[in-house]
């Protein structure tokens, strides 16, 4: 089975190669030319360093090197044809993805300052490094989608796929956990809110009196995804941003400056740059009231008390979730979390956050953890309590319990088969040249022969 590891662990690759910049020797020179794209020896060695850093190389470096070369080869083919098909990445999508990547770094390392120290780069420099890589990643995904968008799996396909296994070759499903949460984001103290509103009102007055909005955004906005661009987002369509932001942004006249308004991210002022049909370009300045340690403690203590009330049967977990959880996505379904990889409510160990897994793995069904700290994707800090709703023990896959898993497995194999056929069909349209002996690479020779 061929697996396409598209931009595998891009984040870790970037993190490791940047952090090791002054410690590793990069191998220069061209390894291969694929159409209009080049694979450098340093591309391969950087990923080898990443694997070593993760402890994934023991005695199998040659096989991992071959897999890296294969993956890079397929990526360059996809990028070549994405350009030929005039595929583009929407600017707002790119900015949002880069922003999420920066927030992930901050979550892993603890703060923006720690991110900058770790990489020995400013956030702006890191964004400059990440942007072209993520743009290529998104282009590859778009090209893959274009090739495989018509793939579907019927119930008969799933049943036939299941029966294609012998009993002793069926996939093993590891332990699975069904969990629900009550999330509590701390509320900023009133004095912190007042300070934020005062600063933002001062900026608004300065802009009204002639200060340049873009300059003020660069200097003061707390949105890492747009501040370096003068607070601007381009080609926004309705549905891409939170409702409160879009309600204001789409109501403005060109160059009109909004009043201060609130979203889940904080407080904003916005200015419309231009309209283009059903799209707009808009700039904004975001400021967020600072959360104190005491604010965090209040949220944690609240969940501690709520947990005891639930355990004493004073309130049901599901009722408490609806009444008190800050998570809009789960509060109305009893706090039940959905696994984005399978679209059902069961998680394997690898699907779960490590801290969460460590807390729930020893719980009995129905038990609830003590408050667990979490940093959300938008950068907010919070606490949550988690209930182990159900657990499925490790077992061989079957149609009754694991239909979704088998369907996804079958779907993935059909997509990979279609991609492989596409590569075989299109590889002859490209100029491909290796600087060493291409006969060493079985995947390439197999493509040429078929």
Short mmCIF file of C-alpha atoms in Angstrom, two decimals:
data_model
loop_
_atom_site.label_atom_id
_atom_site.label_comp_id
_atom_site.label_asym_id
_atom_site.label_seq_id
_atom_site.Cartn_x
_atom_site.Cartn_y
_atom_site.Cartn_z
CA UNK A 1 0.00 0.00 0.00
CA UNK A 2 1.41 3.37 -1.00
CA UNK A 3 0.98 6.15 1.52
CA UNK A 4 1.38 9.75 0.50
CA UNK A 5 2.84 11.72 3.40
CA UNK A 6 2.05 15.17 2.08
CA UNK A 7 4.24 17.68 3.85
CA UNK A 8 4.64 15.25 6.72
CA UNK A 9 4.98 17.05 10.03
CA UNK A 10 5.73 20.37 8.31
CA UNK A 11 5.57 22.11 11.62
CA UNK A 12 8.11 19.82 13.26
CA UNK A 13 10.33 19.97 10.20
CA UNK A 14 10.36 23.77 10.30
CA UNK A 15 10.82 23.84 14.05
CA UNK A 16 13.68 21.42 14.10
CA UNK A 17 15.56 22.69 11.07
CA UNK A 18 15.34 26.31 12.24
CA UNK A 19 16.38 25.52 15.77
CA UNK A 20 19.33 23.49 14.48
CA UNK A 21 20.30 26.08 11.89
CA UNK A 22 23.69 26.76 13.40
CA UNK A 23 24.34 23.18 14.49
CA UNK A 24 23.78 21.13 11.32
CA UNK A 25 25.65 21.00 8.08
CA UNK A 26 23.26 21.39 5.16
CA UNK A 27 24.13 19.42 2.06
CA UNK A 28 23.99 21.76 -0.91
CA UNK A 29 23.23 20.90 -4.51
CA UNK A 30 20.38 19.69 -6.67
CA UNK A 31 19.17 16.14 -6.11
CA UNK A 32 16.47 16.05 -8.79
CA UNK A 33 14.56 18.26 -11.21
CA UNK A 34 10.83 17.54 -11.59
CA UNK A 35 9.21 19.78 -14.18
CA UNK A 36 9.63 23.33 -12.95
CA UNK A 37 10.55 22.24 -9.43
CA UNK A 38 13.74 21.15 -7.73
CA UNK A 39 14.55 18.81 -4.85
CA UNK A 40 17.75 19.82 -3.07
CA UNK A 41 19.91 17.45 -1.09
CA UNK A 42 19.31 19.77 1.87
CA UNK A 43 15.53 19.13 1.62
CA UNK A 44 16.21 15.45 2.23
CA UNK A 45 18.78 15.95 4.97
CA UNK A 46 16.54 18.40 6.87
CA UNK A 47 13.83 15.77 7.09
CA UNK A 48 16.34 13.09 8.12
CA UNK A 49 17.33 15.42 10.98
CA UNK A 50 13.68 15.74 11.91
CA UNK A 51 13.25 11.96 12.07
CA UNK A 52 16.38 11.62 14.19
CA UNK A 53 15.12 14.31 16.53
CA UNK A 54 11.87 12.36 17.01
CA UNK A 55 13.76 9.10 17.62
CA UNK A 56 12.20 7.48 14.56
CA UNK A 57 15.49 6.34 13.03
CA UNK A 58 17.15 3.33 14.61
CA UNK A 59 18.52 0.95 11.97
CA UNK A 60 16.28 1.98 9.10
CA UNK A 61 17.74 5.26 7.86
CA UNK A 62 18.04 4.07 4.25
CA UNK A 63 14.36 3.08 4.03
CA UNK A 64 13.27 6.35 5.64
CA UNK A 65 15.49 8.31 3.25
CA UNK A 66 13.87 6.50 0.31
CA UNK A 67 10.41 7.33 1.67
CA UNK A 68 11.33 10.99 2.09
CA UNK A 69 12.60 11.12 -1.50
CA UNK A 70 9.40 9.46 -2.73
CA UNK A 71 7.19 11.90 -0.83
CA UNK A 72 9.14 14.94 -2.05
CA UNK A 73 8.94 13.58 -5.59
CA UNK A 74 5.15 13.32 -5.49
CA UNK A 75 4.84 16.75 -3.88
CA UNK A 76 6.80 18.39 -6.70
CA UNK A 77 4.66 16.65 -9.33
CA UNK A 78 1.50 17.94 -7.67
CA UNK A 79 2.92 21.47 -7.42
CA UNK A 80 3.88 21.41 -11.11
CA UNK A 81 0.39 20.47 -12.26
CA UNK A 82 -1.27 22.78 -9.72
CA UNK A 83 0.53 25.65 -11.47
CA UNK A 84 -0.48 24.32 -14.89
CA UNK A 85 -4.11 24.17 -13.75
CA UNK A 86 -3.82 27.74 -12.36
CA UNK A 87 -4.77 26.65 -8.86
CA UNK A 88 -4.34 29.42 -6.31
CA UNK A 89 -4.47 29.73 -2.55
CA UNK A 90 -6.85 32.35 -1.22
CA UNK A 91 -4.92 35.05 0.66
CA UNK A 92 -7.23 34.96 3.66
CA UNK A 93 -6.99 31.14 3.82
CA UNK A 94 -3.20 31.37 3.72
CA UNK A 95 -3.08 34.08 6.38
CA UNK A 96 -5.45 32.14 8.63
CA UNK A 97 -3.44 28.92 8.27
CA UNK A 98 -0.16 30.69 9.03
CA UNK A 99 -1.82 32.35 12.00
CA UNK A 100 -2.99 28.99 13.35
CA UNK A 101 0.50 27.58 12.93
CA UNK A 102 1.99 30.47 14.92
CA UNK A 103 -0.63 29.98 17.64
CA UNK A 104 0.28 26.30 17.75
CA UNK A 105 3.92 27.19 18.27
CA UNK A 106 2.90 29.51 21.10
CA UNK A 107 0.75 26.78 22.65
CA UNK A 108 3.61 24.29 22.53
CA UNK A 109 6.31 26.65 23.79
CA UNK A 110 4.28 28.82 26.15
CA UNK A 111 4.41 32.37 24.77
CA UNK A 112 5.31 34.52 21.78
CA UNK A 113 8.59 35.49 23.43
CA UNK A 114 9.53 31.83 23.92
CA UNK A 115 8.72 31.11 20.27
CA UNK A 116 11.02 33.92 19.16
CA UNK A 117 13.78 32.75 21.48
CA UNK A 118 13.45 29.13 20.36
CA UNK A 119 13.73 29.94 16.67
CA UNK A 120 16.02 32.94 17.17
CA UNK A 121 13.66 34.86 14.89
CA UNK A 122 10.98 37.48 15.34
CA UNK A 123 7.37 36.43 14.74
CA UNK A 124 7.41 38.43 11.49
CA UNK A 125 10.54 36.60 10.31
CA UNK A 126 9.00 33.26 11.24
CA UNK A 127 5.83 34.13 9.32
CA UNK A 128 7.97 35.02 6.29
CA UNK A 129 9.63 31.58 6.52
CA UNK A 130 6.39 29.67 7.04
CA UNK A 131 4.22 31.38 4.43
CA UNK A 132 5.71 29.88 1.22
CA UNK A 133 5.87 26.42 2.79
CA UNK A 134 2.24 26.54 3.89
CA UNK A 135 1.22 27.98 0.53
CA UNK A 136 2.76 24.93 -1.16
CA UNK A 137 1.08 22.64 1.36
CA UNK A 138 -2.33 24.16 0.58
CA UNK A 139 -1.70 23.95 -3.17
CA UNK A 140 -0.84 20.26 -2.86
CA UNK A 141 -4.03 19.66 -0.91
CA UNK A 142 -6.07 21.50 -3.54
CA UNK A 143 -4.48 19.49 -6.34
CA UNK A 144 -5.08 16.21 -4.51
CA UNK A 145 -8.70 17.20 -3.94
CA UNK A 146 -9.13 18.06 -7.61
CA UNK A 147 -7.87 14.60 -8.57
CA UNK A 148 -9.89 12.65 -5.99
CA UNK A 149 -13.02 14.78 -5.50
CA UNK A 150 -15.30 12.26 -7.22
CA UNK A 151 -14.23 9.30 -5.08
CA UNK A 152 -17.06 7.80 -3.03
CA UNK A 153 -17.59 4.64 -1.03
CA UNK A 154 -20.90 2.78 -0.98
CA UNK A 155 -22.09 0.43 1.79
CA UNK A 156 -21.46 -2.45 -0.63
CA UNK A 157 -17.87 -1.23 -1.11
CA UNK A 158 -17.35 -1.29 2.65
CA UNK A 159 -18.83 -4.76 3.01
CA UNK A 160 -16.72 -6.14 0.16
CA UNK A 161 -13.64 -4.46 1.59
CA UNK A 162 -14.28 -6.03 5.00
CA UNK A 163 -14.73 -9.50 3.50
CA UNK A 164 -11.47 -9.13 1.55
CA UNK A 165 -9.60 -9.73 4.82
CA UNK A 166 -8.99 -13.13 6.31
CA UNK A 167 -9.97 -13.42 9.95
CA UNK A 168 -6.39 -13.21 11.17
CA UNK A 169 -5.54 -10.25 8.90
CA UNK A 170 -8.34 -7.91 10.01
CA UNK A 171 -7.13 -4.50 11.21
CA UNK A 172 -6.74 -4.25 14.98
CA UNK A 173 -8.69 -1.40 16.53
CA UNK A 174 -6.85 -0.12 19.63
CA UNK A 175 -8.59 0.96 22.83
CA UNK A 176 -11.07 3.74 22.08
CA UNK A 177 -12.39 6.37 24.46
CA UNK A 178 -15.58 8.40 24.33
CA UNK A 179 -15.20 11.62 26.30
CA UNK A 180 -17.19 14.73 27.12
CA UNK A 181 -15.95 18.04 28.46
CA UNK A 182 -17.05 21.15 30.28
CA UNK A 183 -14.76 23.98 29.24
CA UNK A 184 -14.38 27.17 31.23
CA UNK A 185 -12.57 30.16 29.74
CA UNK A 186 -11.69 32.75 32.38
CA UNK A 187 -13.32 36.14 32.27
CA UNK A 188 -11.03 39.14 32.36
CA UNK A 189 -11.41 41.42 35.35
CA UNK A 190 -13.43 44.56 34.69
CA UNK A 191 -10.37 46.76 35.11
CA UNK A 192 -8.56 44.82 32.34
CA UNK A 193 -11.55 45.27 30.02
CA UNK A 194 -11.67 48.99 30.76
CA UNK A 195 -7.94 49.36 30.06
CA UNK A 196 -8.33 47.58 26.71
CA UNK A 197 -11.32 49.68 25.67
CA UNK A 198 -9.46 52.85 26.66
CA UNK A 199 -6.41 51.91 24.56
CA UNK A 200 -8.56 50.99 21.58
CA UNK A 201 -10.63 54.17 21.83
CA UNK A 202 -7.39 56.19 21.92
CA UNK A 203 -6.20 54.44 18.74
CA UNK A 204 -9.55 55.08 17.08
CA UNK A 205 -9.33 58.80 17.88
CA UNK A 206 -5.78 58.97 16.53
CA UNK A 207 -6.89 57.34 13.27
CA UNK A 208 -9.86 59.71 12.97
CA UNK A 209 -7.41 62.58 13.44
CA UNK A 210 -5.19 61.41 10.60
CA UNK A 211 -3.01 58.57 11.90
CA UNK A 212 -2.53 55.76 9.39
CA UNK A 213 -4.66 52.72 10.27
CA UNK A 214 -2.18 50.24 8.80
CA UNK A 215 0.68 51.69 10.83
CA UNK A 216 -1.39 51.56 14.02
CA UNK A 217 -2.26 47.92 13.28
CA UNK A 218 1.40 46.99 12.77
CA UNK A 219 2.32 48.66 16.05
CA UNK A 220 -0.58 47.69 18.28
CA UNK A 221 -2.82 44.92 16.89
CA UNK A 222 -2.66 41.61 18.74
CA UNK A 223 -3.74 39.54 15.73
CA UNK A 224 -0.55 37.78 14.54
CA UNK A 225 -2.26 36.76 11.32
CA UNK A 226 -2.83 40.30 10.07
CA UNK A 227 -0.85 42.84 12.11
CA UNK A 228 2.24 42.57 9.90
CA UNK A 229 0.01 43.34 6.87
CA UNK A 230 -1.35 46.48 8.45
CA UNK A 231 -4.27 44.55 9.90
CA UNK A 232 -5.55 43.61 6.44
CA UNK A 233 -7.44 40.54 5.28
CA UNK A 234 -8.23 40.22 1.58
CA UNK A 235 -10.97 38.58 -0.49
CA UNK A 236 -13.15 37.76 2.49
CA UNK A 237 -16.45 36.04 1.78
CA UNK A 238 -19.26 35.70 4.29
CA UNK A 239 -18.85 32.61 6.40
CA UNK A 240 -15.06 32.77 6.70
CA UNK A 241 -14.89 34.84 9.90
CA UNK A 242 -16.95 34.90 13.07
CA UNK A 243 -20.43 36.35 12.69
CA UNK A 244 -19.83 39.42 14.87
CA UNK A 245 -16.80 40.45 12.81
CA UNK A 246 -18.52 39.93 9.47
CA UNK A 247 -21.63 41.79 10.60
CA UNK A 248 -19.57 44.93 11.14
CA UNK A 249 -17.08 44.50 8.28
CA UNK A 250 -19.71 43.96 5.58
CA UNK A 251 -21.81 46.89 6.81
CA UNK A 252 -19.06 49.50 6.44
CA UNK A 253 -18.64 51.95 3.60
CA UNK A 254 -15.23 52.19 1.94
CA UNK A 255 -12.71 53.86 4.32
CA UNK A 256 -15.35 54.04 7.07
CA UNK A 257 -14.00 53.37 10.56
CA UNK A 258 -16.15 51.23 12.82
CA UNK A 259 -16.97 51.75 16.44
CA UNK A 260 -15.35 49.38 18.90
CA UNK A 261 -16.99 45.94 18.75
CA UNK A 262 -16.50 42.62 20.49
CA UNK A 263 -15.95 39.07 19.23
CA UNK A 264 -14.81 35.90 20.96
CA UNK A 265 -11.23 36.99 20.20
CA UNK A 266 -11.43 40.36 21.95
CA UNK A 267 -12.24 43.93 20.96
CA UNK A 268 -11.79 45.38 17.48
CA UNK A 269 -11.97 48.43 15.31
CA UNK A 270 -12.25 47.84 11.57
CA UNK A 271 -12.03 49.77 8.33
CA UNK A 272 -13.30 48.68 4.93
CA UNK A 273 -10.66 48.87 2.19
CA UNK A 274 -12.73 47.88 -0.84
CA UNK A 275 -15.56 45.71 -2.14
CA UNK A 276 -15.15 43.23 -4.99
CA UNK A 277 -18.52 41.67 -5.76
CA UNK A 278 -19.43 39.48 -2.80
CA UNK A 279 -15.93 39.81 -1.32
CA UNK A 280 -14.32 42.55 0.72
CA UNK A 281 -10.87 43.65 1.80
CA UNK A 282 -10.85 44.87 5.38
CA UNK A 283 -8.29 45.85 7.98
CA UNK A 284 -8.72 45.67 11.73
CA UNK A 285 -6.97 46.16 15.03
CA UNK A 286 -7.52 43.54 17.73
CA UNK A 287 -6.86 44.06 21.41
CA UNK A 288 -7.62 41.48 24.07
CA UNK A 289 -8.07 42.15 27.81
CA UNK A 290 -5.26 40.51 29.71
CA UNK A 291 -6.19 37.46 31.77
CA UNK A 292 -4.54 37.44 35.19
CA UNK A 293 -3.45 34.43 37.21
CA UNK A 294 -6.33 35.19 39.55
CA UNK A 295 -8.80 35.06 36.64
CA UNK A 296 -7.44 31.62 35.75
CA UNK A 297 -7.73 30.47 39.35
CA UNK A 298 -11.37 31.57 39.49
CA UNK A 299 -12.16 29.43 36.41
CA UNK A 300 -10.32 26.44 37.86
CA UNK A 301 -12.02 26.74 41.26
CA UNK A 302 -15.41 26.99 39.55
CA UNK A 303 -14.82 23.68 37.75
CA UNK A 304 -13.53 22.06 40.93
CA UNK A 305 -16.78 22.93 42.69
CA UNK A 306 -18.90 21.95 39.70
CA UNK A 307 -17.16 18.57 39.50
CA UNK A 308 -18.04 17.85 43.13
CA UNK A 309 -21.68 18.81 42.52
CA UNK A 310 -21.84 16.42 39.56
CA UNK A 311 -20.22 13.61 41.53
CA UNK A 312 -22.73 14.20 44.37
CA UNK A 313 -25.60 13.95 41.84
CA UNK A 314 -26.66 17.55 42.48
CA UNK A 315 -26.53 18.25 38.74
CA UNK A 316 -26.09 16.01 35.68
CA UNK A 317 -22.92 16.44 33.63
CA UNK A 318 -25.00 17.06 30.49
CA UNK A 319 -27.06 19.76 32.20
CA UNK A 320 -23.94 21.39 33.62
CA UNK A 321 -22.35 21.39 30.17
CA UNK A 322 -25.32 23.17 28.64
CA UNK A 323 -25.46 25.69 31.47
CA UNK A 324 -21.80 26.42 32.16
CA UNK A 325 -19.49 25.27 29.34
CA UNK A 326 -17.76 27.94 27.26
CA UNK A 327 -17.48 25.57 24.29
CA UNK A 328 -20.27 26.42 21.85
CA UNK A 329 -19.50 23.35 19.73
CA UNK A 330 -20.21 20.82 22.50
CA UNK A 331 -22.28 22.49 25.21
CA UNK A 332 -25.61 21.46 23.69
CA UNK A 333 -24.73 17.80 23.13
CA UNK A 334 -23.69 17.01 26.66
CA UNK A 335 -20.12 18.14 26.06
CA UNK A 336 -19.43 15.12 23.83
CA UNK A 337 -16.26 15.59 21.77
CA UNK A 338 -16.16 14.56 18.11
CA UNK A 339 -13.02 13.05 16.62
CA UNK A 340 -12.20 15.14 13.51
CA UNK A 341 -10.30 12.21 11.99
CA UNK A 342 -13.32 9.88 11.98
CA UNK A 343 -16.31 12.17 12.56
CA UNK A 344 -17.51 9.94 15.37
CA UNK A 345 -17.19 10.30 19.13
CA UNK A 346 -14.47 7.73 19.84
CA UNK A 347 -10.77 8.54 20.16
CA UNK A 348 -7.71 6.33 20.20
CA UNK A 349 -4.69 7.18 22.33
CA UNK A 350 -3.03 8.84 19.33
CA UNK A 351 -6.10 11.00 18.68
CA UNK A 352 -6.12 12.45 22.19
CA UNK A 353 -4.04 15.17 23.74
CA UNK A 354 -1.31 13.49 25.78
CA UNK A 355 -2.37 15.15 29.04
CA UNK A 356 -6.00 14.17 28.49
CA UNK A 357 -5.08 10.58 27.72
CA UNK A 358 -2.93 10.32 30.84
CA UNK A 359 -5.86 11.58 32.93
CA UNK A 360 -8.62 9.40 31.47
CA UNK A 361 -6.74 6.17 30.72
CA UNK A 362 -7.07 4.98 34.32
CA UNK A 363 -10.61 6.27 34.93
CA UNK A 364 -13.65 4.05 35.24
CA UNK A 365 -16.56 4.79 32.91
CA UNK A 366 -18.55 7.75 34.23
CA UNK A 367 -15.65 9.21 36.23
CA UNK A 368 -14.57 12.84 35.82
CA UNK A 369 -11.09 14.34 35.83
CA UNK A 370 -10.00 17.25 37.95
CA UNK A 371 -9.63 20.54 36.02
CA UNK A 372 -7.09 20.27 33.19
CA UNK A 373 -5.33 23.31 31.71
CA UNK A 374 -5.70 23.84 27.96
CA UNK A 375 -4.54 26.46 25.50
CA UNK A 376 -7.11 26.83 22.74
CA UNK A 377 -6.39 27.25 19.03
CA UNK A 378 -7.21 30.95 19.21
CA UNK A 379 -4.57 31.40 21.91
CA UNK A 380 -6.95 31.61 24.84
CA UNK A 381 -6.12 29.76 28.05
CA UNK A 382 -8.80 27.77 29.83
CA UNK A 383 -9.57 24.83 32.10
CA UNK A 384 -11.82 21.87 31.47
CA UNK A 385 -13.11 18.80 33.24
CA UNK A 386 -13.48 15.62 31.20
CA UNK A 387 -15.83 12.71 31.71
CA UNK A 388 -15.04 9.23 30.42
CA UNK A 389 -18.39 8.37 28.83
CA UNK A 390 -17.49 4.99 27.34
CA UNK A 391 -14.55 2.80 26.41
CA UNK A 392 -14.10 0.11 23.76
CA UNK A 393 -11.36 -2.43 24.35
CA UNK A 394 -8.86 -3.37 21.64
CA UNK A 395 -10.40 -5.76 19.11
CA UNK A 396 -10.36 -6.94 15.51
CA UNK A 397 -12.41 -4.68 13.25
CA UNK A 398 -16.00 -5.70 12.57
CA UNK A 399 -18.82 -4.20 10.53
CA UNK A 400 -21.13 -3.57 13.47
CA UNK A 401 -18.76 -1.60 15.71
CA UNK A 402 -16.21 -0.24 13.25
CA UNK A 403 -18.16 0.63 10.13
CA UNK A 404 -16.90 4.23 10.09
CA UNK A 405 -13.29 3.09 10.48
CA UNK A 406 -13.66 0.55 7.66
CA UNK A 407 -15.40 3.09 5.43
CA UNK A 408 -12.63 5.66 5.98
CA UNK A 409 -9.97 3.00 5.41
CA UNK A 410 -11.62 1.91 2.16
CA UNK A 411 -12.10 5.53 1.09
CA UNK A 412 -8.43 6.34 1.71
CA UNK A 413 -7.27 3.32 -0.29
CA UNK A 414 -9.51 4.29 -3.22
CA UNK A 415 -8.09 7.82 -3.16
CA UNK A 416 -4.53 6.53 -3.03
CA UNK A 417 -5.22 4.19 -5.93
CA UNK A 418 -6.67 7.04 -7.98
CA UNK A 419 -3.68 9.24 -7.17
CA UNK A 420 -1.29 6.48 -8.16
CA UNK A 421 -3.07 6.04 -11.49
CA UNK A 422 -2.93 9.80 -12.02
CA UNK A 423 0.82 9.84 -11.37
CA UNK A 424 1.36 6.99 -13.83
CA UNK A 425 -0.68 8.80 -16.47
CA UNK A 426 1.02 12.18 -16.07
CA UNK A 427 4.63 11.40 -15.20
CA UNK A 428 5.56 11.10 -18.89
CA UNK A 429 4.47 14.71 -19.45
CA UNK A 430 7.28 15.99 -17.21
CA UNK A 431 10.98 16.51 -17.63
CA UNK A 432 12.48 14.52 -14.75
CA UNK A 433 16.18 14.24 -14.08
CA UNK A 434 18.06 12.80 -11.10
CA UNK A 435 21.66 13.84 -10.51
CA UNK A 436 22.51 10.29 -9.42
CA UNK A 437 21.34 6.91 -10.69
CA UNK A 438 17.53 6.92 -10.85
CA UNK A 439 17.47 3.13 -11.11
CA UNK A 440 17.98 3.06 -7.34
CA UNK A 441 14.44 4.34 -6.76
CA UNK A 442 11.89 1.57 -7.17
CA UNK A 443 8.86 3.85 -6.86
CA UNK A 444 10.05 5.89 -9.87
CA UNK A 445 10.88 2.90 -12.04
CA UNK A 446 7.55 1.26 -11.17
CA UNK A 447 5.74 4.39 -12.36
CA UNK A 448 7.62 4.39 -15.64
CA UNK A 449 6.93 0.72 -16.29
CA UNK A 450 3.16 0.86 -15.77
#
